Coordinates of C-alpha atoms in Angstrom, one line a residue:
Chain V
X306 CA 127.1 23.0 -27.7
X307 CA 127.0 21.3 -31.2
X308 CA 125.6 22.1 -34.1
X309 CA 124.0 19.5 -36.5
X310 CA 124.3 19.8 -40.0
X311 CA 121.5 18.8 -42.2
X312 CA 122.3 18.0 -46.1
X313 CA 121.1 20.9 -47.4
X314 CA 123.9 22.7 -45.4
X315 CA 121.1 24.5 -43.2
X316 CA 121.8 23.6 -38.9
X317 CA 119.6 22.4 -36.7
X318 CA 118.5 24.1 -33.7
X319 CA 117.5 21.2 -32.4
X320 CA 121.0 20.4 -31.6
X321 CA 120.7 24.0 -29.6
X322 CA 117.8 22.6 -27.4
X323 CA 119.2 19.3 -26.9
X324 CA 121.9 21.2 -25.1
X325 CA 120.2 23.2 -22.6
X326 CA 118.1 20.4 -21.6
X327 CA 121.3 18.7 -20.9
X328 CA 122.6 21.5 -18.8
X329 CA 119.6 21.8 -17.0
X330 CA 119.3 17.8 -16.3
X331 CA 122.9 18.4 -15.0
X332 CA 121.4 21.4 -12.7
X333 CA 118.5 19.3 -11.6
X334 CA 120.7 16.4 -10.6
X335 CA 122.9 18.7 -8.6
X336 CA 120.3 19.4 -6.5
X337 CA 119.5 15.3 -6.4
X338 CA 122.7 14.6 -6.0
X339 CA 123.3 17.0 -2.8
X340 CA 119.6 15.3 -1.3
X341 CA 121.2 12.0 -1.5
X342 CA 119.5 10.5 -4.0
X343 CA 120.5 8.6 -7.5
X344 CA 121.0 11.1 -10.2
X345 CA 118.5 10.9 -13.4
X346 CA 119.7 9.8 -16.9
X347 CA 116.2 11.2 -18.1
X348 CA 113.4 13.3 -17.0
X349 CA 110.3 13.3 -18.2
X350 CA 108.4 16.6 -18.5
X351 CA 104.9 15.2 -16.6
X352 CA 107.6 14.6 -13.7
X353 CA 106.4 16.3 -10.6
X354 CA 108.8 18.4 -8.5
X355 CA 107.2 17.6 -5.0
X356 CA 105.0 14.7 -5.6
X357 CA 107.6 12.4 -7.8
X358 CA 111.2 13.7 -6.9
X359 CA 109.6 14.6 -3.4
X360 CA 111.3 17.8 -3.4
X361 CA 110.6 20.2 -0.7
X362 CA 109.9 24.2 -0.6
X363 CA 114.4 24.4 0.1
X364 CA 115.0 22.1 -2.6
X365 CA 113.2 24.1 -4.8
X366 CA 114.1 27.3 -3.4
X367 CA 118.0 25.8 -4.2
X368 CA 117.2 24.5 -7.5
X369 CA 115.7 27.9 -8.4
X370 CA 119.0 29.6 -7.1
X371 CA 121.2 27.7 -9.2
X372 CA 118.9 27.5 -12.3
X373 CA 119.2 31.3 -12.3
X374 CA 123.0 30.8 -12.0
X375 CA 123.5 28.8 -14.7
X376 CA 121.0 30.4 -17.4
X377 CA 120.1 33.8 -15.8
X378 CA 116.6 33.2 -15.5
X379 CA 114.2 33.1 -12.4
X380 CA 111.8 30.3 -13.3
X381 CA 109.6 30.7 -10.3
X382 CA 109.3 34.3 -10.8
X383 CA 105.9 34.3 -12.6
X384 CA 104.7 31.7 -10.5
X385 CA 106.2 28.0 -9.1
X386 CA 105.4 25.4 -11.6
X387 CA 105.0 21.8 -10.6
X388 CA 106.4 19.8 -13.5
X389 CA 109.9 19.7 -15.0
X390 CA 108.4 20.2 -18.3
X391 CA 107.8 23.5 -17.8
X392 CA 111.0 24.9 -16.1
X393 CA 112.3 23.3 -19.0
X394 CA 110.0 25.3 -21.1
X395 CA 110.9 28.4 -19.6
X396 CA 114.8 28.1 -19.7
X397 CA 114.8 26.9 -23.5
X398 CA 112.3 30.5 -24.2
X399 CA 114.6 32.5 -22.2
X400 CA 117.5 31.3 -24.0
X401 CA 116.1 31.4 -27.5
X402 CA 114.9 34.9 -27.1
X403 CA 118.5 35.8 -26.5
X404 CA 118.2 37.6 -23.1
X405 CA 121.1 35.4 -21.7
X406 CA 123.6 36.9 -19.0
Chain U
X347 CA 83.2 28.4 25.2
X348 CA 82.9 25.2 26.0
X349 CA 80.7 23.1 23.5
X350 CA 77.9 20.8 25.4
X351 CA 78.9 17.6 26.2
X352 CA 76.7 16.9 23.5
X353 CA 78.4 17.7 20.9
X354 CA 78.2 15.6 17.8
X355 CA 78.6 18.3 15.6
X356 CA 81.5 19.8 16.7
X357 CA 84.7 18.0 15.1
X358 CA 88.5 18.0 16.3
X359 CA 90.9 17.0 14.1
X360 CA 94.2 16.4 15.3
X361 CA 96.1 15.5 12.5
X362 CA 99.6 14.0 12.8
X363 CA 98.7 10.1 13.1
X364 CA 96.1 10.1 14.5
X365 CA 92.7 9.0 13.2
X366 CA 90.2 11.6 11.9
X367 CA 87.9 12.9 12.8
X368 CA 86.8 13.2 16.1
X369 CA 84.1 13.7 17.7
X370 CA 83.6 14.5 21.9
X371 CA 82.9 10.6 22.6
X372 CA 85.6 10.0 20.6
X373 CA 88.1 11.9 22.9
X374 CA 86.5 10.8 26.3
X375 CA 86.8 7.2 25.0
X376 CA 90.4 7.5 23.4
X377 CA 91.4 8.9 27.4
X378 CA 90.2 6.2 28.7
X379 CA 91.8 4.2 26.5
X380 CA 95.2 5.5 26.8
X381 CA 94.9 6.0 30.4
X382 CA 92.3 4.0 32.1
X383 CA 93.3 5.6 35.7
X384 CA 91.4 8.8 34.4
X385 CA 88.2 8.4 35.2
X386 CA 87.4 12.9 34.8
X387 CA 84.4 13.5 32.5
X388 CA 86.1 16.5 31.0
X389 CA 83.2 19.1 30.6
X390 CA 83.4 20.2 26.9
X391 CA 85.4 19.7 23.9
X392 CA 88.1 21.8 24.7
X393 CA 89.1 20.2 27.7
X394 CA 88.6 16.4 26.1
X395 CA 91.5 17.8 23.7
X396 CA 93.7 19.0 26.2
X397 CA 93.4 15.9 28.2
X398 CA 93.8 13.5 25.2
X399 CA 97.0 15.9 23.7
X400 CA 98.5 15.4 27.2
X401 CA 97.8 11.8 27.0
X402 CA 99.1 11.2 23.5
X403 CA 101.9 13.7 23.7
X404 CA 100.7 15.0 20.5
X405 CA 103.7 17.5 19.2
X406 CA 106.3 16.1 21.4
X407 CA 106.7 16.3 25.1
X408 CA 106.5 18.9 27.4
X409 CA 108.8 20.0 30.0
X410 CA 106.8 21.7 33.2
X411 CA 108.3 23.3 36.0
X412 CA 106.2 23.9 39.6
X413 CA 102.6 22.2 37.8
X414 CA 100.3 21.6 40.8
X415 CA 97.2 19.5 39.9
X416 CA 94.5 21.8 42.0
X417 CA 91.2 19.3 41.8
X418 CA 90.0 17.1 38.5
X419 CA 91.1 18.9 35.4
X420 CA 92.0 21.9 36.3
X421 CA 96.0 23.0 36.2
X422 CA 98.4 25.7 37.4
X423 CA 101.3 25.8 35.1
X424 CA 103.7 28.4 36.3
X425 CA 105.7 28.1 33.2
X426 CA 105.8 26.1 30.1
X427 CA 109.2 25.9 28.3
X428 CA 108.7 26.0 25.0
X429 CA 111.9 25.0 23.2
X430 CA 111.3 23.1 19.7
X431 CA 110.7 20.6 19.3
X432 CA 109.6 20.1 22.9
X433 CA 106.6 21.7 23.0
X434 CA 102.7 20.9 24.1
X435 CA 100.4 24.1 23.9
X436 CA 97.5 22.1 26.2
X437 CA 99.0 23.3 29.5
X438 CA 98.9 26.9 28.2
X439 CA 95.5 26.0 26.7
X440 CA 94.2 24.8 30.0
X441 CA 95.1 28.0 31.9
X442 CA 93.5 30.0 28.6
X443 CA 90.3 28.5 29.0
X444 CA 90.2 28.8 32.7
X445 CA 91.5 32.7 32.4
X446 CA 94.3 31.8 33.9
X447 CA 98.0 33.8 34.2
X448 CA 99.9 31.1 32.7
X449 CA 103.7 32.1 31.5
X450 CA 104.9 30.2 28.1
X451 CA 108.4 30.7 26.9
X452 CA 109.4 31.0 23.5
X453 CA 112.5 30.4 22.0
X454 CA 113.6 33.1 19.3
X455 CA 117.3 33.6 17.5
X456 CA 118.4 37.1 18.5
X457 CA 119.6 39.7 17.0
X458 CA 123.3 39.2 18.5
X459 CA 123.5 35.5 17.2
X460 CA 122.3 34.0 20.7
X461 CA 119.2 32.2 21.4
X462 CA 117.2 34.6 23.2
X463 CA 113.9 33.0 25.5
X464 CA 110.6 35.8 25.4
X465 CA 107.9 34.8 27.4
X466 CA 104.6 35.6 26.7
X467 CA 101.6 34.9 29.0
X468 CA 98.5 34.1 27.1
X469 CA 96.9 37.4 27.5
X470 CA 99.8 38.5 25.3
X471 CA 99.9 35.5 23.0
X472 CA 96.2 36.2 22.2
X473 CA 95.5 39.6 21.9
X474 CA 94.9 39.1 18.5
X475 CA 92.6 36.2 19.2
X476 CA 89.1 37.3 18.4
X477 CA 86.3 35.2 19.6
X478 CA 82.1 35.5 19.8
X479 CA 79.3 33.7 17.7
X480 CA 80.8 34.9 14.4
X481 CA 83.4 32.6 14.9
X482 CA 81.3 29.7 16.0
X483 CA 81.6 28.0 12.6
X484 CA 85.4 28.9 11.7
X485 CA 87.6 26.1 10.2
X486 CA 90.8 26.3 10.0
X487 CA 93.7 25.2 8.1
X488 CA 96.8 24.8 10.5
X489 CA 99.7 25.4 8.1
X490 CA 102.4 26.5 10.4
X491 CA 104.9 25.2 12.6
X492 CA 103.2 24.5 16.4
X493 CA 106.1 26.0 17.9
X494 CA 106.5 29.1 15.7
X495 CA 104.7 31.9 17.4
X496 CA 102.5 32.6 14.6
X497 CA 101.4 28.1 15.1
X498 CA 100.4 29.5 18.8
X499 CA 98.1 32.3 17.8
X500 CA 95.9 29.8 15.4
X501 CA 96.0 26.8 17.7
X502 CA 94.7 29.5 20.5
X503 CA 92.1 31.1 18.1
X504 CA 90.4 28.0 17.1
X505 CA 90.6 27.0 20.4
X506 CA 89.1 30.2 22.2
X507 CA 86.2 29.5 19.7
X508 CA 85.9 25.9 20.0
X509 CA 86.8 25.6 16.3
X510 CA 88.3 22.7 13.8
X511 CA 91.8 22.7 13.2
X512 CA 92.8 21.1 10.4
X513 CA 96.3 19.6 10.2
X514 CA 98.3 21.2 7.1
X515 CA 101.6 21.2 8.3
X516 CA 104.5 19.3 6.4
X517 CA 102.0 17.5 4.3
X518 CA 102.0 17.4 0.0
X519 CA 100.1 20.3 -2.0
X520 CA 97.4 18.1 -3.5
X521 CA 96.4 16.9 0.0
X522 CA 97.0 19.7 1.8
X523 CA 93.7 21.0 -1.1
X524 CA 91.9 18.1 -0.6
X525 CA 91.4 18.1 3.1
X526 CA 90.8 21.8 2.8
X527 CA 88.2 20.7 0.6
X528 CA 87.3 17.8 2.9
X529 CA 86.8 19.6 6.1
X530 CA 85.2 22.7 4.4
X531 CA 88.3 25.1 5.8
X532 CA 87.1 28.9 6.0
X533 CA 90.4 30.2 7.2
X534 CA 93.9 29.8 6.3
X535 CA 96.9 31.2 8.0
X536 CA 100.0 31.1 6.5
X537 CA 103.6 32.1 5.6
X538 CA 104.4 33.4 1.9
X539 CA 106.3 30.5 1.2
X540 CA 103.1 28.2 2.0
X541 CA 101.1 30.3 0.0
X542 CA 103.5 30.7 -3.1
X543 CA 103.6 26.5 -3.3
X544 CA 100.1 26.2 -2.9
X545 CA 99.3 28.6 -5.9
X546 CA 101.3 26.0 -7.7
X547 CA 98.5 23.9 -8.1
X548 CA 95.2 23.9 -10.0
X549 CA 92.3 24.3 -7.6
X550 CA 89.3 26.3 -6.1
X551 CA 88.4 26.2 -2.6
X552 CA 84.9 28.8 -2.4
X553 CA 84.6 27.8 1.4
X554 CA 87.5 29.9 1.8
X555 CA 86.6 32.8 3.5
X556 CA 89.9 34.6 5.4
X557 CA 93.9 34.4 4.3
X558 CA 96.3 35.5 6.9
X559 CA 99.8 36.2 5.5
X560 CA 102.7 36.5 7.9
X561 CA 106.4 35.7 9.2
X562 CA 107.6 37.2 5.9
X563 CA 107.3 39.8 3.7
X564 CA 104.6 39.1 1.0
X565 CA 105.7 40.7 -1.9
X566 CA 102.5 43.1 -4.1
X567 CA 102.3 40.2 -6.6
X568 CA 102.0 37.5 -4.0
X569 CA 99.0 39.4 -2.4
X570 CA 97.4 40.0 -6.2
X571 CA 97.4 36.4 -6.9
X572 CA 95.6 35.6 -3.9
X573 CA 93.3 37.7 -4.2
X574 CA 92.3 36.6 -7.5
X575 CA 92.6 32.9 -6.6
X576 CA 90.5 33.2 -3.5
X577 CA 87.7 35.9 -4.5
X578 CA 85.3 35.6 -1.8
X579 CA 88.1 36.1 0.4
X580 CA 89.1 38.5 3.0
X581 CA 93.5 39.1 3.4
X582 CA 94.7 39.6 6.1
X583 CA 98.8 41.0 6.3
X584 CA 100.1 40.2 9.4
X585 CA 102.9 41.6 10.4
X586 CA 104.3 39.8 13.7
X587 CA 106.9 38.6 15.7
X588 CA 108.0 36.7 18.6
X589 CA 108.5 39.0 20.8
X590 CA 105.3 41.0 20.6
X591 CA 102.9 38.6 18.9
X592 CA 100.8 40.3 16.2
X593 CA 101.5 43.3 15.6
X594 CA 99.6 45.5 12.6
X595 CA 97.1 43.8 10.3
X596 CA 96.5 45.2 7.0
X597 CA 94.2 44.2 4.5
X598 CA 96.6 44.9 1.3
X599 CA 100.4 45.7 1.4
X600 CA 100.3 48.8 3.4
X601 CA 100.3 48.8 7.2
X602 CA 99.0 51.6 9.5
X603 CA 99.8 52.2 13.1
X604 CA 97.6 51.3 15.2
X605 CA 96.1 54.0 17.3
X606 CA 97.2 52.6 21.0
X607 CA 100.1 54.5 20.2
X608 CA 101.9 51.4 20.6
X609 CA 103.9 51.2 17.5
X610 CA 106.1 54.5 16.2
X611 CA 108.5 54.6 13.4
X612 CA 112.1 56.2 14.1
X613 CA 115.1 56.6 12.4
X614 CA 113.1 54.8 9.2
X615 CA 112.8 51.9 11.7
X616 CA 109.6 50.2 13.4
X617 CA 109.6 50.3 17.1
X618 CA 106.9 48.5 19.5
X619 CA 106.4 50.2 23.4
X620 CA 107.2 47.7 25.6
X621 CA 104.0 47.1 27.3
X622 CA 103.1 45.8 23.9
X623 CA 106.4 42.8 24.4
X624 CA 106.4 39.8 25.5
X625 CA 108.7 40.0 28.6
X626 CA 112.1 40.0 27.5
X627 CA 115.3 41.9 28.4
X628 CA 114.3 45.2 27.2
X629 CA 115.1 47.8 29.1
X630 CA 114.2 50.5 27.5
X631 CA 110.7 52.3 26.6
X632 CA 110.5 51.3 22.9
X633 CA 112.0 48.3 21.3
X634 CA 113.9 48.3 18.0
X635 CA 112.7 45.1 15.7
X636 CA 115.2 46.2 13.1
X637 CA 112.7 46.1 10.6
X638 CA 113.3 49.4 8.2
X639 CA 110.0 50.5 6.6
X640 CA 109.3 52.4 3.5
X641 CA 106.5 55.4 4.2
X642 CA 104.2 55.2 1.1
X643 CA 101.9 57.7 2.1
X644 CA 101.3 60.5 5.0
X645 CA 98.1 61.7 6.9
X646 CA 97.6 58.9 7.8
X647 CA 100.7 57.5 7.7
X648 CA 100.7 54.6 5.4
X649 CA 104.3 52.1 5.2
X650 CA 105.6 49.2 3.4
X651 CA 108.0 46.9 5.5
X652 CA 111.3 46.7 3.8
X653 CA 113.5 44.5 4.9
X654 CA 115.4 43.6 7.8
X655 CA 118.3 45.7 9.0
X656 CA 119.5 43.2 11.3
X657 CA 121.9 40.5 11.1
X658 CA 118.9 37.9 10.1
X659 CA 118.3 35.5 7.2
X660 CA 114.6 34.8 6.6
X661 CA 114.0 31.4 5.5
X662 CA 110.3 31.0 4.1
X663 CA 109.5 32.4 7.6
X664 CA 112.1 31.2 10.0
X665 CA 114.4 33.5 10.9
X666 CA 117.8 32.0 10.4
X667 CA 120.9 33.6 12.4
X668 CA 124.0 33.8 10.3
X669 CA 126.8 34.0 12.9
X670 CA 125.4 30.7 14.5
X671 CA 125.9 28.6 10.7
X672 CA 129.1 30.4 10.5
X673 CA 130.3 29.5 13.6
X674 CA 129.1 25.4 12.3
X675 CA 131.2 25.9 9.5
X676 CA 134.4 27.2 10.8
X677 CA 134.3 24.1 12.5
X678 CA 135.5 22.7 9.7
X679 CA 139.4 22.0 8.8
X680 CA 138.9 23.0 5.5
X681 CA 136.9 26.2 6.0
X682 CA 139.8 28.9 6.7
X683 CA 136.8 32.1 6.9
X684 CA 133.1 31.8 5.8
X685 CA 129.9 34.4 4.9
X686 CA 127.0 32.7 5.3
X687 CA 123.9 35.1 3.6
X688 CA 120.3 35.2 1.9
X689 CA 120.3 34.0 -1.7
X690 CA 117.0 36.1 -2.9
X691 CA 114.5 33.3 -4.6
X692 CA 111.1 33.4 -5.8
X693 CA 109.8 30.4 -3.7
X694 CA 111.5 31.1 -0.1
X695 CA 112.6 34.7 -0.6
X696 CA 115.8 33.5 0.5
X697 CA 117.9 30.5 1.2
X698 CA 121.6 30.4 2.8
X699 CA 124.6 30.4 1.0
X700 CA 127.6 30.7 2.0
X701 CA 131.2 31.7 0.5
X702 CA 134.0 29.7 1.8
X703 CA 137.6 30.5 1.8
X704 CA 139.3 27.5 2.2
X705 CA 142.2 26.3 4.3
X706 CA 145.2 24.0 2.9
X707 CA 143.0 20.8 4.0
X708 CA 141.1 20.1 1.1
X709 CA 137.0 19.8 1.2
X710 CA 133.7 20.4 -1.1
X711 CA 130.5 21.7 -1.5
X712 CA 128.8 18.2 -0.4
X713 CA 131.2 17.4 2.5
X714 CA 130.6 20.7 4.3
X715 CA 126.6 20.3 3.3
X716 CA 126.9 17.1 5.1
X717 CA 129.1 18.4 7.8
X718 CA 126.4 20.8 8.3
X719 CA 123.3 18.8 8.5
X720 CA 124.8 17.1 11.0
X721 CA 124.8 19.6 13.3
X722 CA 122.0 21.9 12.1
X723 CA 118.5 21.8 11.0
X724 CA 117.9 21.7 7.7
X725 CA 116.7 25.0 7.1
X726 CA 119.8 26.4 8.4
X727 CA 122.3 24.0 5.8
X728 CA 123.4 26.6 3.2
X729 CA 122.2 25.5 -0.1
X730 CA 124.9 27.2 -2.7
X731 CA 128.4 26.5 -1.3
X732 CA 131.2 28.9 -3.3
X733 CA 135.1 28.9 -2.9
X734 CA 136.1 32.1 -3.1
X735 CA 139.7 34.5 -2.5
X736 CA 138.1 36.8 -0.2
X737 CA 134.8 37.4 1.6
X738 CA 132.6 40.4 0.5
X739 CA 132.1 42.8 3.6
X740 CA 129.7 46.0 3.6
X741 CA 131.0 49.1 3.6
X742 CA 131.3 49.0 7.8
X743 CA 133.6 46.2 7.5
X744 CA 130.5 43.5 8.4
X745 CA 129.8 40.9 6.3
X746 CA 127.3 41.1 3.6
X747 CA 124.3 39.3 4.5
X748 CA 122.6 39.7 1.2
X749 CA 124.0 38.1 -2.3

């Protein structure tokens, strides 16, 4: 994980964020990757689990596992969401409120 | 029963390719079509179905042993072998309809890691079907697997009742809400899992009148959201299983027994009498399922299912056998000893992983996925592949089938 410095000395968090939505674009394409299919340089938040990377109940059931793995949150427990923006969401909350592993 | 020949009102959908809807000149003319040697006027809609299934081999093939054809229409199946994915219901159907003792045979992983056949007849397959006018105008969504006993009991209960069926299975969420919406579906029976993706998405479907949950546990917050999702709904908890078909019905997350006397907890277990089976090798008076229940309340006795004690993985409501992936695995050069177990999740309760230790031939996680997936189903392809130094065993010296 970087940190960016700005000029007034003060980092950026940004450069925080940018780093989990990395890890989890890395976690994501795992699961792709093992389902055969081309790996994603870039996700878009509207993306649809099911309807656009036709994933199925396992594939999210897996992706779920090792999202949970890598960041220690469940993102389906409230509820299974349908578009990568708002795993996303949940990870970067989880991690900024500090209640990593 | 049997609609009037007349029957414009009365719609079948068969889903699964074929053109919707249907209507009973529909199905005579689509028989003829497909085989112009029949010439039978089948009586009512149910029979048109069975006739036009058995023509079109909808849901694969079947494979019958001693059918005599006794007169136009009418069969005597002795048994029915059904064995996914070869597996037509209209034979069993037929003898339903006509009341008669027709034996089906379901496949079911045991407890002991081999397959294990229980037969059911149909009065046993639907004891829980309920039929009478209050049914008349029943639709309902078809969201299980047809050869999964709990696919039987709604195929024969729209069936008994001359009611729409309305192809969910293995289609997308949105359309799976739109032709709910559609075809105006009152009922829906389903797994967890089903339910859990469906709440995923945006809607309201007021038609709705009945949820069935079953084939897994449904967990308090599952049942909360569905209540609140469908309000003018009735829930229904099933608990089931192949070898004695429905078993208790609840309308929240707390089962009775029933008052046949039929069910009895023991040793913090639920057993099931034996009349109440399906006839399998059970020698004894009462039948173990394995499943270990939690007693929330007493006079009268009130129980939460807990889990399974048996050496079974459930996979958003198949029952996955560990031993049998293991033994896939160790087929392997590279795998030296493997655990295959539940991974807990929020979308299928569990999925299977598996810890490897590895052998000196060198392998990874996506070789022995593929490996696997080409010689199991996918369900049954562990998901989360670890290499590990040793294998985790429980305190008997068995391997530890949870995480």
């Amino acid at each position: 994980m970087r940190a960016r410095s700005r000029a007034d000395g003060g980092k950026i968090v940004y450069a925080h964020m940018e780093s989990i939505e990395h890890e989890l674009l890395g976690v994501l394409n795992e699961v792709l990757r093992h389902k055969r299919r081309a790996e994603l340089a870039v996700v878009e938040r509207g993306t649809h689990l099911r309807d656009d990377l036709h994933f199925d109940s396992l594939d999210l059931a897996e992706l779920t596992v090792r999202i949970e793995e890598r960041f220690g949150i469940d993102v389906f427990e409230a509820g299974v969401v349908s578009r990568y923006g708002e795993i996303e969401s949940r990870v970067i909350q989880h991690v900024r409120s500090g209640k990593q592993r | 029963m049997c609609a009037a020949e007349n029957s414009a009102e009365k719609i079948w959908l068969v889903g699964g390719g074929l053109p919707e809807p249907w209507t009973y000149a529909d199905l005579v003319a689509a028989i003829r079509r497909e085989r112009p040697e029949d010439n039978a006027s089948p009586p009512c809609v149910a029979d048109a179905l069975i006739r036009l299934t058995r023509a079109l081999h909808w849901q694969q093939r079947v494979a019958l042993r001693d059918v005599t054809f006794a007169g136009e229409g009418q069969l005597k199946a002795e048994r029915i072998r059904a064995n996914a994915p070869d597996f037509v219901l209209d034979e069993a159907i037929a003898g339903l309809v006509r009341g008669r003792a027709v034996e089906v045979d379901l496949l079911t992983s045991g407890t002991t890691g081999r397959p294990k056949m229980v037969t059911h007849t149909l009065g046993s397959l639907s004891r829980a079907v309920a039929s009478g006018p209050r049914h008349r105008d029943d639709v309902w969504g078809f969201a299980f697997n047809p050869t999964h006993i709990a696919g039987v009991q709604v195929y024969l209960q729209a069936l008994a009742n001359g009611n729409t069926l309305v192809n969910l299975w293995g289609i997308e969420v949105g359309e799976m809400v739109e032709r709910c919406r559609r075809w105006g579906v009152t009922h829906l029976s389903a797994t967890p899992t089903f339910y859990r993706l469906l709440l995923a998405q945006e809607f309201s479907l007021p038609a709705v009148r009945s949820l069935s949950i079953g084939g897994e546990a449904a967990e308090t917050g599952l049942l909360a959201k569905l209540r609140a999702r469908f309000p003018g709904a009735r829930l229904h908890h099933i608990y089931a299983s192949t070898e004695a078909g429905t078993v208790l019905v609840s309308d929240g997350e707390t089962f009775r027994l029933p008052e046949d006397g039929s069910v009895r907890i023991d040793d913090g277990r639920l057993w099931i009498q034996r009349g109440a089976l399906g006839g399998f090798d059970c020698a004894a008076e009462w039948y173990d399922t394995g499943d270990a229940v939690e007693i929330v309340a007493t006079d009268p006795v009130r129980f939460r299912i807990a889990g399974r004690e048996r050496c079974e993985i459930n996979v958003g409501g198949e029952k996955v056998n560990p031993q049998e992936v293991e033994a896939v695995l160790s087929a392997h050069a590279g795998v030296a000893a493997v655990r295959v177990f539940g991974r807990k999740n929020s979308v299928t309760g569990e999925i299977l992983a598996a810890d490897v230790m590895r052998s000196r031939v060198a392998v990874t996680e996506a070789e022995l996925r593929v490996f696997a997936a080409g010689r199991l189903p996918p369900l049954k392809v562990p998901r989360i592949i670890r290499f590990v130094e040793k294998l985790e065993l429980t305190r008997t010296g068995k391997m530890k089938r949870d995480a």
